Coordinates of C-alpha atoms in Angstrom, one line a residue:
M5 CA -15.7 -30.5 16.9
S6 CA -15.3 -27.6 14.3
T7 CA -12.9 -28.1 11.5
T8 CA -12.7 -24.4 10.6
P9 CA -9.1 -23.2 10.9
L10 CA -8.3 -20.9 13.9
D11 CA -11.8 -21.4 15.2
G12 CA -10.5 -20.5 18.7
H13 CA -9.7 -17.0 17.4
E14 CA -13.0 -15.6 16.0
L15 CA -12.6 -12.0 14.8
V16 CA -15.8 -11.3 12.8
R17 CA -19.0 -13.4 12.2
T18 CA -21.4 -11.2 10.4
R19 CA -23.6 -10.5 7.3
D20 CA -22.5 -6.9 7.3
R21 CA -20.3 -6.2 4.2
D22 CA -19.1 -2.9 5.8
Q23 CA -18.1 -4.5 9.1
V24 CA -15.9 -6.9 7.1
V25 CA -14.3 -4.2 5.0
S26 CA -13.4 -2.3 8.1
A27 CA -11.9 -5.2 9.8
V28 CA -9.8 -6.3 7.0
T29 CA -8.7 -2.8 6.2
K30 CA -7.1 -2.7 9.6
L31 CA -5.4 -6.1 9.1
I32 CA -4.2 -5.6 5.5
T33 CA -5.0 -2.6 3.6
T34 CA -7.8 -0.4 2.4
H35 CA -10.0 -2.0 -0.2
S36 CA -13.5 -2.1 -1.7
M37 CA -15.8 -5.3 -1.9
T38 CA -18.7 -5.9 -4.1
V39 CA -21.1 -8.8 -3.3
R40 CA -22.0 -10.5 -6.6
P41 CA -25.6 -11.4 -7.1
G42 CA -27.1 -14.6 -6.3
G43 CA -25.9 -15.4 -2.8
V44 CA -26.2 -14.4 0.9
F45 CA -23.1 -12.7 2.4
D46 CA -22.1 -14.5 5.6
A47 CA -18.7 -13.8 6.5
E48 CA -16.4 -15.8 9.0
I49 CA -13.0 -14.3 9.8
N50 CA -10.7 -15.8 12.5
F51 CA -7.3 -14.1 13.1
V52 CA -4.4 -14.5 15.5
A53 CA -1.4 -12.3 15.9
L54 CA 2.0 -14.1 15.6
S55 CA 4.2 -11.5 16.9
P56 CA 4.4 -9.4 20.3
S57 CA 5.4 -6.4 18.3
A58 CA 2.4 -4.8 16.5
S59 CA 4.8 -3.3 14.1
D60 CA 5.8 -6.7 12.5
K61 CA 2.1 -6.9 11.4
A62 CA 2.5 -10.7 11.5
G63 CA -0.6 -12.9 11.9
L64 CA -2.5 -15.7 10.4
G65 CA -6.3 -15.5 9.4
F66 CA -9.0 -17.6 8.0
F67 CA -11.5 -15.8 5.6
A68 CA -14.7 -17.2 4.1
Y69 CA -17.6 -15.0 2.9
G70 CA -20.2 -17.5 1.9
T71 CA -20.9 -16.1 -1.5
A72 CA -19.2 -14.7 -4.5
V73 CA -17.5 -11.4 -3.9
E74 CA -15.1 -9.0 -5.9
I75 CA -12.5 -7.3 -4.2
H76 CA -10.1 -4.3 -5.2
S77 CA -7.3 -3.6 -2.8
D78 CA -4.6 -0.9 -2.7
P79 CA -1.0 -1.0 -2.1
S80 CA -0.2 -2.0 1.3
E81 CA 2.5 -2.1 4.0
V82 CA 1.7 -5.8 4.5
Y83 CA 2.4 -9.0 2.4
A84 CA -0.6 -11.2 2.1
V85 CA 0.3 -14.9 1.6
N86 CA -3.0 -16.5 0.5
V87 CA -3.2 -20.4 0.7
P88 CA -6.6 -21.4 -0.5
V89 CA -8.5 -24.0 1.7
R90 CA -11.2 -24.6 -0.9
G91 CA -12.8 -23.1 -3.9
R92 CA -11.2 -20.6 -6.5
S93 CA -10.3 -17.0 -6.7
A94 CA -9.3 -15.2 -9.9
V95 CA -6.4 -12.9 -9.0
E96 CA -5.0 -9.9 -11.0
Y97 CA -1.8 -8.6 -9.6
A98 CA 1.4 -6.9 -11.1
G99 CA 0.3 -7.6 -14.6
R100 CA -0.3 -11.3 -13.9
S101 CA -3.6 -13.1 -13.9
F102 CA -4.1 -16.6 -12.4
S103 CA -6.5 -18.6 -10.3
A104 CA -5.9 -19.2 -6.7
T105 CA -6.8 -22.8 -5.7
P106 CA -5.8 -25.4 -3.3
H107 CA -2.9 -26.2 -5.7
T108 CA -1.9 -22.4 -6.3
A109 CA -1.4 -19.9 -3.7
A110 CA -0.9 -16.1 -4.1
I111 CA 1.6 -13.7 -2.5
L112 CA 0.4 -10.2 -2.8
S113 CA 3.2 -7.8 -2.1
T114 CA 3.2 -4.3 -1.0
D115 CA 3.6 -2.1 -4.1
G116 CA 0.7 -3.0 -6.4
Q117 CA -3.0 -2.9 -6.6
T118 CA -4.9 -6.3 -6.5
R119 CA -8.2 -7.4 -8.1
M120 CA -9.8 -10.7 -6.8
R121 CA -13.0 -12.5 -7.7
W122 CA -13.9 -15.1 -5.1
D123 CA -16.2 -17.9 -6.0
R124 CA -19.1 -18.8 -3.7
D125 CA -17.3 -21.6 -1.8
Y126 CA -13.8 -19.9 -1.6
A127 CA -12.1 -20.1 1.8
V128 CA -8.5 -19.1 2.4
L129 CA -5.8 -19.1 5.0
T130 CA -4.0 -15.8 4.8
M131 CA -0.5 -15.0 6.5
T132 CA 0.2 -11.3 6.9
L133 CA 3.9 -10.1 7.2
G134 CA 4.8 -6.6 7.6
R135 CA 7.0 -5.0 4.7
D136 CA 9.7 -3.9 7.3
L137 CA 9.8 -7.3 8.8
M138 CA 10.4 -9.0 5.4
Q139 CA 13.0 -6.5 4.5
R140 CA 15.0 -7.1 7.9
H141 CA 14.8 -10.8 7.1
L142 CA 16.1 -10.4 3.5
E143 CA 18.9 -8.1 4.8
R144 CA 19.8 -10.8 7.4
L145 CA 20.1 -13.5 4.7
L146 CA 22.0 -11.3 2.5
G147 CA 24.2 -9.9 5.3
R148 CA 23.7 -6.4 3.9
P149 CA 21.1 -3.7 3.7
V150 CA 18.9 -3.2 0.6
A151 CA 17.0 -0.2 -0.6
R152 CA 13.4 -1.5 -0.5
A153 CA 11.4 -4.6 0.4
P154 CA 11.3 -7.5 -2.2
E155 CA 8.5 -7.8 -4.8
F156 CA 7.5 -11.5 -5.3
R157 CA 6.0 -13.1 -8.3
P158 CA 2.4 -13.5 -7.1
D159 CA 1.4 -17.0 -8.2
V160 CA 2.9 -19.8 -6.1
D161 CA 2.7 -23.4 -7.4
L162 CA 2.2 -25.4 -4.3
V163 CA 2.8 -28.9 -6.2
S164 CA 6.4 -28.0 -7.4
D165 CA 7.5 -24.6 -6.4
S166 CA 6.9 -23.8 -2.8
A167 CA 5.4 -26.8 -1.2
G168 CA 7.5 -26.0 2.0
L169 CA 5.9 -22.5 2.2
V170 CA 2.4 -23.9 2.6
A171 CA 3.5 -26.6 4.9
H172 CA 4.8 -24.0 7.1
V173 CA 1.5 -21.9 7.1
R174 CA -0.6 -25.1 7.7
Q175 CA 1.8 -26.1 10.5
I176 CA 1.0 -22.8 12.4
A177 CA -2.8 -23.4 11.9
Q178 CA -2.5 -26.8 13.3
L179 CA -0.5 -25.5 16.2
E180 CA -3.0 -23.0 17.0
R181 CA -5.7 -25.7 17.1
R182 CA -3.6 -27.9 19.3
M183 CA -3.1 -24.9 21.7
S184 CA -6.9 -24.6 22.0
G185 CA -6.9 -20.9 21.8
A186 CA -3.8 -20.3 24.2
T187 CA -1.0 -18.1 23.1
I188 CA 1.9 -19.8 21.3
P189 CA 5.2 -18.9 22.9
A190 CA 6.9 -16.0 21.2
T191 CA 10.0 -18.1 20.8
I192 CA 8.1 -20.8 18.6
T193 CA 6.3 -18.3 16.5
G194 CA 9.5 -16.3 16.0
Q195 CA 11.1 -19.4 14.4
L196 CA 8.0 -20.4 12.5
L197 CA 7.8 -16.8 10.9
S198 CA 11.5 -17.1 10.2
S199 CA 11.0 -20.3 8.4
V200 CA 8.0 -18.9 6.3
M201 CA 10.0 -15.9 5.2
T202 CA 13.1 -18.0 4.3
S203 CA 10.8 -20.4 2.3
M204 CA 9.4 -17.4 0.4
L205 CA 12.8 -15.7 -0.3
V206 CA 14.4 -19.0 -1.3
G207 CA 11.6 -20.8 -3.2
Q208 CA 9.6 -18.0 -4.8
P209 CA 11.1 -15.7 -7.5
H210 CA 11.4 -11.9 -6.3
S211 CA 13.2 -8.9 -7.2
Y212 CA 16.4 -10.0 -5.1
S213 CA 16.6 -13.7 -6.1
D214 CA 19.6 -13.3 -8.3
L215 CA 21.4 -11.4 -5.7
L216 CA 20.2 -13.9 -2.9
L217 CA 21.0 -17.1 -4.6
Q218 CA 24.4 -16.2 -6.2
P219 CA 27.6 -17.9 -4.9
D220 CA 28.9 -16.1 -1.7
E221 CA 32.5 -15.8 -1.8
S222 CA 32.7 -14.4 1.7
A223 CA 32.0 -17.9 3.3
S224 CA 35.1 -19.0 5.0
R225 CA 36.7 -21.7 6.9
R226 CA 37.1 -19.2 9.8
T227 CA 33.3 -18.5 9.9
V228 CA 32.8 -22.3 10.2
R229 CA 35.4 -22.6 13.0
A230 CA 33.8 -19.7 15.0
A231 CA 30.4 -21.2 14.5
I232 CA 31.3 -24.6 15.7
E233 CA 33.2 -23.1 18.7
L234 CA 30.0 -21.3 19.6
M235 CA 27.7 -24.3 19.2
H236 CA 30.1 -26.3 21.6
D237 CA 29.9 -23.5 24.3
R238 CA 26.2 -23.3 23.9
V239 CA 25.0 -26.7 22.9
A240 CA 22.1 -26.7 25.3
D241 CA 21.0 -23.1 24.6
D242 CA 17.9 -22.3 22.5
L243 CA 20.1 -21.2 19.5
T244 CA 18.8 -20.9 16.0
V245 CA 21.0 -20.5 12.8
I246 CA 19.9 -16.9 12.7
D247 CA 21.1 -16.4 16.3
I248 CA 24.4 -17.9 15.5
A249 CA 24.8 -15.6 12.3
D250 CA 24.0 -12.6 14.4
L251 CA 26.4 -13.5 17.2
L252 CA 29.1 -14.0 14.5
H253 CA 28.1 -10.7 12.6
V254 CA 27.8 -12.7 9.3
G255 CA 24.7 -13.1 7.1
E256 CA 22.7 -16.3 7.4
R257 CA 23.3 -16.9 3.8
S258 CA 27.0 -16.7 4.3
L259 CA 26.9 -19.2 7.3
Q260 CA 24.9 -21.7 5.3
A261 CA 27.2 -21.5 2.3
A262 CA 30.3 -21.9 4.5
F263 CA 29.0 -25.0 6.0
R264 CA 28.1 -26.5 2.6
Q265 CA 31.5 -25.6 1.3
E266 CA 33.6 -26.8 4.3
L267 CA 31.5 -29.6 5.8
N268 CA 29.0 -30.6 3.1
T269 CA 26.2 -30.0 5.7
T270 CA 24.0 -27.2 7.2
P271 CA 24.5 -25.4 10.5
S272 CA 21.3 -26.8 12.0
R273 CA 22.2 -30.3 11.1
Y274 CA 25.6 -29.8 12.5
L275 CA 24.2 -28.4 15.7
R276 CA 21.6 -31.2 16.0
G277 CA 24.4 -33.7 15.8
L278 CA 26.4 -32.0 18.6
R279 CA 23.0 -32.1 20.7
L280 CA 22.6 -35.8 20.1
D281 CA 26.2 -36.4 21.2
R282 CA 25.8 -34.6 24.2
V283 CA 22.6 -36.5 25.2
R284 CA 24.3 -39.7 24.6
E285 CA 27.3 -38.6 26.8
L286 CA 24.8 -37.7 29.6
L287 CA 23.0 -41.0 29.2
Q288 CA 26.3 -42.9 29.5
R289 CA 27.5 -40.9 32.5
P290 CA 27.9 -43.0 35.8
G291 CA 25.3 -42.1 38.4
T292 CA 22.9 -40.4 36.0
T293 CA 19.4 -40.9 37.3
A294 CA 17.4 -38.4 35.1
S295 CA 15.0 -39.7 32.6
V296 CA 15.8 -39.9 29.0
S297 CA 13.0 -37.2 28.2
Q298 CA 14.4 -34.9 30.9
I299 CA 18.0 -35.2 29.6
A300 CA 16.8 -34.6 26.1
A301 CA 14.8 -31.6 27.1
D302 CA 17.8 -30.1 29.0
V303 CA 19.7 -30.4 25.7
G304 CA 17.1 -28.7 23.6
F305 CA 14.8 -31.6 22.2
Y306 CA 11.3 -31.0 23.2
H307 CA 9.5 -33.3 21.0
H308 CA 10.4 -36.9 22.2
G309 CA 9.2 -38.7 19.1
R310 CA 11.5 -36.7 16.7
F311 CA 14.2 -36.9 19.2
A312 CA 14.0 -40.7 19.5
A313 CA 14.0 -41.1 15.7
A314 CA 17.0 -38.8 15.2
Y315 CA 19.0 -40.6 18.0
R316 CA 18.4 -43.9 16.5
A317 CA 19.4 -42.7 13.1
R318 CA 22.7 -41.4 14.4
F319 CA 23.6 -44.2 16.8
G320 CA 21.8 -47.3 15.5
E321 CA 19.9 -47.9 18.7
P322 CA 17.2 -46.3 20.7
P323 CA 18.1 -44.1 23.7
S324 CA 16.6 -46.5 26.0
Q325 CA 19.2 -49.1 24.9
T326 CA 22.0 -46.8 25.6
V327 CA 20.5 -46.3 29.2
R328 CA 20.3 -50.1 29.7
D329 CA 23.8 -50.6 28.5
A330 CA 25.2 -47.7 30.8
R331 CA 23.2 -48.7 33.9
P332 CA 23.1 -52.5 34.1
E333 CA 20.8 -53.8 36.8
R334 CA 22.9 -54.9 40.0
S335 CA 23.0 -58.6 40.9
P336 CA 21.0 -59.4 43.9

């Protein structure tokens, strides 16, 4: 079995440099490429779109060219989050020079020109995110509009700064492999993209970091009460924290801050607790014949292993024990 990331989504396999430049221009931005002497250009590009909306420009690609190349790219409407798989690329962007390696990723924002020099064995997972998509996500976190999209510091220390970011990118690649070329449901990719963008905006310095991370005085007890009421009413629905914030007409950052201030927890952790309580209630209900996995799925837990671990952590016993206690065998 091939271990190449996204091997079920081949876009280009060629030794034609111009064909590669044309394909990558359509995905990211106009650029030039020079093949450095001493090797054979043999490009492999796999790519999968991650949003049903073409305007989001969201996708994940694997790029390997088989030899050393130099790339000059123009400003773009797309953020390129480059997570190296192997090898090294020298990167120059926004006045900073650094090496992209499996320990250091690169976020190439939309306003500047980029120069990269790939080593012969360099290969990279690249997530693309449209400028408008990122700006909308930032505005949702802030709870207010901004004048322009954020500009990120380009070098990302994967050891200390943004390990969560690369974990999300790799999770998407692994999920694509498990799906064997089938389309990931849009509800799942939407949440994964949201997690990637939140990790970028919270974990990587950018032009709005001070504004985003300053204390939010608008978080209030009333916001928490309204959120809890909504969670109780729709505990089995496929709600995300962003959905709850949108329904309450508050920013996600305000909602997160309110829960930290009032309850010392997060909205997602609180909602997970409600769902676990609901599962326990249904398992203990007299006359219930549905299986544990079916009841868990009905309440929004689709990964049985993670559900069982969370259930045991909350109640000190596995769900199967709750079932045995609630449905004792009848004596003959």
